[in-house]
Amino acid sequence: MKINHIGSMGVNPYKRNLEKNIAAQKPQTREDKVEISSKAIDLQQTNEVTKARQEKVQALKAQLENGTYTIDPKAIATGLVNFYKK
């Protein structure tokens, strides 16, 4: 009795692995897109918000330089509690 093709069954695992590697190396054509809403654009363009921020930062810098800046621990604790209760 003669038995042919023992164990091969026409399956080549190396060829499958090679095909997987070739498929993985193909460049992806996905692109990232960022869309900014019109409201966000308006906020970026308004100078009122940036002016108010700059004034506040300058006031805080002056207080730090003068040594008159004080921290209110109750306000910080209240803010933390409110943040974590949400």
N, CA, C and O of each residue as an XYZ file, in Angstrom:
344
protein
N       0.844     -1.163      0.000
C       0.000      0.000      0.000
C       0.893      1.230      0.000
O       1.886      1.289      0.724
N       0.520      2.240     -0.842
C       1.311      3.446     -0.973
C       0.457      4.646     -0.541
O      -0.665      4.836     -1.011
N       1.018      5.441      0.360
C       0.305      6.639      0.839
C       1.092      7.861      0.363
O       2.284      7.989      0.645
N       0.417      8.752     -0.360
C       1.055      9.962     -0.886
C       0.667     11.197     -0.069
O      -0.413     11.252      0.520
N       1.535     12.154     -0.045
C       1.302     13.461      0.582
C       0.884     13.355      2.045
O      -0.152     13.893      2.436
N       1.655     12.689      2.823
C       1.342     12.559      4.240
C       1.628     13.903      4.919
O       2.727     14.447      4.810
N       0.642     14.412      5.605
C       0.820     15.623      6.400
C       0.765     16.917      5.633
O       0.626     17.967      6.260
N       0.862     16.917      4.344
C       0.900     18.195      3.635
C      -0.493     18.729      3.364
O      -0.761     19.902      3.624
N      -1.356     17.924      2.865
C      -2.749     18.284      2.601
C      -2.885     19.567      1.807
O      -3.958     20.171      1.818
N      -1.864     20.000      1.133
C      -1.950     21.197      0.318
C      -1.947     22.488      1.124
O      -2.294     23.538      0.584
N      -1.572     22.447      2.384
C      -1.576     23.628      3.249
C      -0.138     24.070      3.456
O       0.717     23.277      3.850
N       0.119     25.328      3.189
C       1.455     25.865      3.374
C       1.373     26.994      4.413
O       0.996     28.112      4.063
N       1.715     26.729      5.672
C       1.588     27.760      6.711
C       2.531     28.939      6.473
O       2.238     30.056      6.898
N       3.642     28.706      5.807
C       4.567     29.803      5.543
C       3.982     30.791      4.545
O       4.181     32.000      4.660
N       3.262     30.264      3.571
C       2.628     31.122      2.577
C       1.547     31.983      3.223
O       1.420     33.164      2.901
N       0.770     31.400      4.133
C      -0.253     32.176      4.848
C       0.386     33.297      5.656
O      -0.096     34.429      5.652
N       1.473     32.974      6.346
C       2.165     33.980      7.154
C       2.710     35.091      6.272
O       2.643     36.263      6.643
N       3.246     34.741      5.116
C       3.769     35.729      4.183
C       2.652     36.635      3.677
O       2.843     37.845      3.553
N       1.495     36.062      3.386
C       0.358     36.860      2.919
C      -0.121     37.824      4.003
O      -0.481     38.964      3.709
N      -0.124     37.368      5.248
C      -0.517     38.252      6.358
C       0.460     39.411      6.499
O       0.038     40.547      6.714
N       1.754     39.145      6.382
C       2.762     40.200      6.495
C       2.631     41.210      5.370
O       2.761     42.413      5.597
N       2.376     40.733      4.161
C       2.216     41.642      3.027
C       0.981     42.506      3.217
O       1.019     43.701      2.923
N      -0.111     41.933      3.701
C      -1.340     42.693      3.936
C      -1.133     43.731      5.032
O      -1.690     44.826      4.959
N      -0.338     43.402      6.045
C      -0.094     44.332      7.146
C       0.796     45.486      6.707
O       0.719     46.569      7.288
N       1.632     45.286      5.705
C       2.553     46.325      5.272
C       1.919     47.313      4.313
O       2.520     48.346      4.016
N       0.718     47.028      3.819
C       0.068     47.962      2.910
C      -0.217     49.260      3.652
O      -0.665     49.229      4.798
N       0.035     50.394      3.018
C      -0.178     51.670      3.704
C      -1.662     51.928      3.961
O      -2.518     51.657      3.119
N      -1.927     52.446      5.120
C      -3.289     52.806      5.493
C      -3.658     54.135      4.843
O      -2.830     55.044      4.778
N      -4.864     54.251      4.375
C      -5.287     55.486      3.716
C      -6.174     56.333      4.621
O      -6.870     57.227      4.140
N      -6.157     56.071      5.883
C      -6.962     56.857      6.822
C      -6.312     58.210      7.052
O      -5.088     58.339      7.059
N      -7.147     59.203      7.237
C      -6.660     60.545      7.540
C      -7.407     61.068      8.757
O      -8.600     60.814      8.923
N      -6.708     61.785      9.590
C      -7.334     62.421     10.737
C      -7.901     63.766     10.304
O      -7.292     64.496      9.523
N      -9.066     64.069     10.824
C      -9.692     65.345     10.504
C     -10.119     66.021     11.798
O     -10.592     65.368     12.728
N      -9.949     67.308     11.843
C     -10.368     68.099     12.988
C     -11.313     69.168     12.481
O     -10.996     69.903     11.546
N     -12.467     69.246     13.101
C     -13.431     70.272     12.725
C     -13.704     71.133     13.952
O     -14.002     70.626     15.034
N     -13.600     72.422     13.766
C     -13.850     73.367     14.846
C     -15.182     74.044     14.564
O     -15.412     74.546     13.464
N     -16.051     74.054     15.557
C     -17.369     74.635     15.364
C     -17.264     76.152     15.207
O     -16.264     76.763     15.584
N     -18.296     76.732     14.654
C     -18.302     78.176     14.443
C     -18.273     78.918     15.782
O     -17.695     80.000     15.886
N     -18.893     78.334     16.791
C     -18.881     78.968     18.109
C     -17.464     78.993     18.688
O     -17.051     79.985     19.288
N     -16.724     77.900     18.504
C     -15.347     77.853     18.992
C     -14.475     78.859     18.256
O     -13.606     79.491     18.856
N     -14.706     79.003     16.975
C     -13.954     79.990     16.190
C     -14.256     81.397     16.688
O     -13.355     82.226     16.816
N     -15.528     81.662     16.967
C     -15.904     82.979     17.491
C     -15.234     83.243     18.832
O     -14.777     84.355     19.097
N     -15.178     82.217     19.675
C     -14.541     82.385     20.980
C     -13.048     82.656     20.840
O     -12.478     83.433     21.607
N     -12.421     82.018     19.865
C     -10.991     82.241     19.661
C     -10.734     83.652     19.155
O      -9.699     84.247     19.455
N     -11.658     84.176     18.402
C     -11.430     85.462     17.781
C     -11.784     86.633     18.691
O     -11.326     87.751     18.453
N     -12.580     86.407     19.714
C     -12.953     87.508     20.595
C     -11.780     87.876     21.485
O     -11.125     87.017     22.075
N     -11.539     89.143     21.562
C     -10.439     89.638     22.384
C     -10.874     89.934     23.801
O     -10.029     90.119     24.676
N     -12.178     89.984     24.051
C     -12.667     90.276     25.393
C     -12.237     89.200     26.378
O     -11.817     89.507     27.493
N     -12.338     87.963     25.975
C     -11.976     86.861     26.862
C     -10.477     86.877     27.129
O     -10.050     86.714     28.272
N      -9.687     87.069     26.100
C      -8.246     87.063     26.283
C      -7.786     88.272     27.084
O      -6.854     88.168     27.882
N      -8.428     89.414     26.881
C      -8.068     90.607     27.660
C      -8.375     90.396     29.131
O      -7.571     90.752     29.993
N      -9.531     89.820     29.422
C      -9.900     89.576     30.814
C      -8.932     88.585     31.459
O      -8.541     88.752     32.614
N      -8.555     87.567     30.715
C      -7.597     86.597     31.232
C      -6.242     87.235     31.496
O      -5.628     86.992     32.534
N      -5.778     88.048     30.558
C      -4.483     88.699     30.722
C      -4.490     89.636     31.924
O      -3.506     89.714     32.660
N      -5.593     90.345     32.121
C      -5.682     91.236     33.281
C      -5.637     90.438     34.581
O      -4.972     90.833     35.539
N      -6.354     89.308     34.606
C      -6.372     88.483     35.807
C      -4.988     87.902     36.090
O      -4.548     87.873     37.240
N      -4.303     87.443     35.047
C      -2.960     86.882     35.201
C      -1.991     87.951     35.693
O      -1.166     87.690     36.569
N      -2.087     89.139     35.137
C      -1.208     90.224     35.568
C      -1.455     90.578     37.028
O      -0.510     90.832     37.776
N      -2.732     90.597     37.441
C      -3.049     90.893     38.840
C      -2.479     89.821     39.768
O      -1.936     90.134     40.827
N      -2.607     88.558     39.363
C      -2.055     87.469     40.183
C      -0.537     87.533     40.247
O       0.050     87.281     41.300
N       0.109     87.870     39.127
C       1.567     88.011     39.129
C       2.006     89.115     40.078
O       2.974     88.959     40.822
N       1.291     90.225     40.047
C       1.630     91.348     40.925
C       1.474     90.943     42.388
O       2.322     91.271     43.218
N       0.391     90.232     42.706
C       0.182     89.784     44.081
C       1.281     88.818     44.523
O       1.752     88.892     45.658
N       1.690     87.911     43.629
C       2.760     86.978     43.971
C       4.077     87.701     44.207
O       4.808     87.375     45.142
N       4.380     88.680     43.365
C       5.634     89.424     43.523
C       5.636     90.249     44.792
O       6.677     90.390     45.434
N       4.486     90.800     45.169
C       4.394     91.627     46.374
C       4.286     90.783     47.647
O       4.515     91.279     48.750
N       3.937     89.515     47.482
C       3.766     88.654     48.653
C       2.409     88.817     49.287
O       2.222     88.421     50.437
N       1.457     89.386     48.579
C       0.122     89.607     49.136
C      -0.889     88.569     48.668
O      -2.064     88.655     49.025
N      -0.463     87.600     47.885
C      -1.378     86.571     47.390
C      -1.676     85.596     48.512
O      -0.759     85.019     49.097
N      -2.950     85.409     48.814
C      -3.353     84.466     49.857
C      -4.251     83.392     49.252
O      -4.999     83.625     48.303
N      -4.143     82.227     49.833
C      -4.930     81.088     49.371
C      -6.079     80.877     50.338
O      -5.883     80.872     51.554
N      -7.286     80.701     49.797
C      -8.470     80.450     50.618
C      -8.735     78.941     50.630
O      -9.278     78.403     49.665
N      -8.357     78.260     51.710
C      -8.512     76.801     51.732
C      -9.976     76.357     51.680
O     -10.273     75.286     51.149
N     -10.884     77.156     52.218
C     -12.303     76.778     52.181
C     -12.828     76.805     50.749
O     -13.615     75.945     50.355
N     -12.390     77.798     49.970
C     -12.834     77.888     48.579
C     -12.283     76.711     47.772
O     -12.978     76.172     46.911
N     -11.059     76.315     48.041
C     -10.466     75.169     47.342
C     -11.206     73.891     47.706
O     -11.517     73.086     46.828
N     -11.493     73.693     48.993
C     -12.208     72.496     49.438
C     -13.613     72.454     48.836
O     -14.073     71.394     48.410
N     -14.291     73.594     48.798
C     -15.625     73.653     48.211
C     -15.575     73.319     46.718
O     -16.435     72.599     46.211
N     -14.592     73.830     46.037
C     -14.436     73.548     44.605
C     -14.175     72.072     44.353
O     -14.727     71.496     43.416
N     -13.333     71.450     45.185
C     -13.051     70.023     45.033
C     -14.295     69.184     45.293
O     -14.581     68.240     44.556
N     -15.022     69.528     46.330
C     -16.242     68.774     46.648
C     -17.246     68.909     45.512
O     -17.843     67.916     45.095
N     -17.438     70.113     45.010
C     -18.379     70.313     43.913
C     -17.938     69.568     42.654
O     -18.773     69.033     41.924
N     -16.645     69.534     42.400
C     -16.140     68.827     41.226
C     -16.425     67.331     41.301
O     -16.868     66.732     40.322
N     -16.171     66.726     42.463
C     -16.335     65.292     42.582
C     -17.775     64.870     42.815
O     -18.095     63.694     42.642
N     -18.654     65.782     43.201
C     -20.075     65.452     43.351
C     -20.794     65.391     42.020
O     -21.851     64.767     41.917
N     -20.249     66.018     41.010
C     -20.928     66.027     39.708
C     -20.991     64.699     39.148
O     -21.527     64.514     38.056
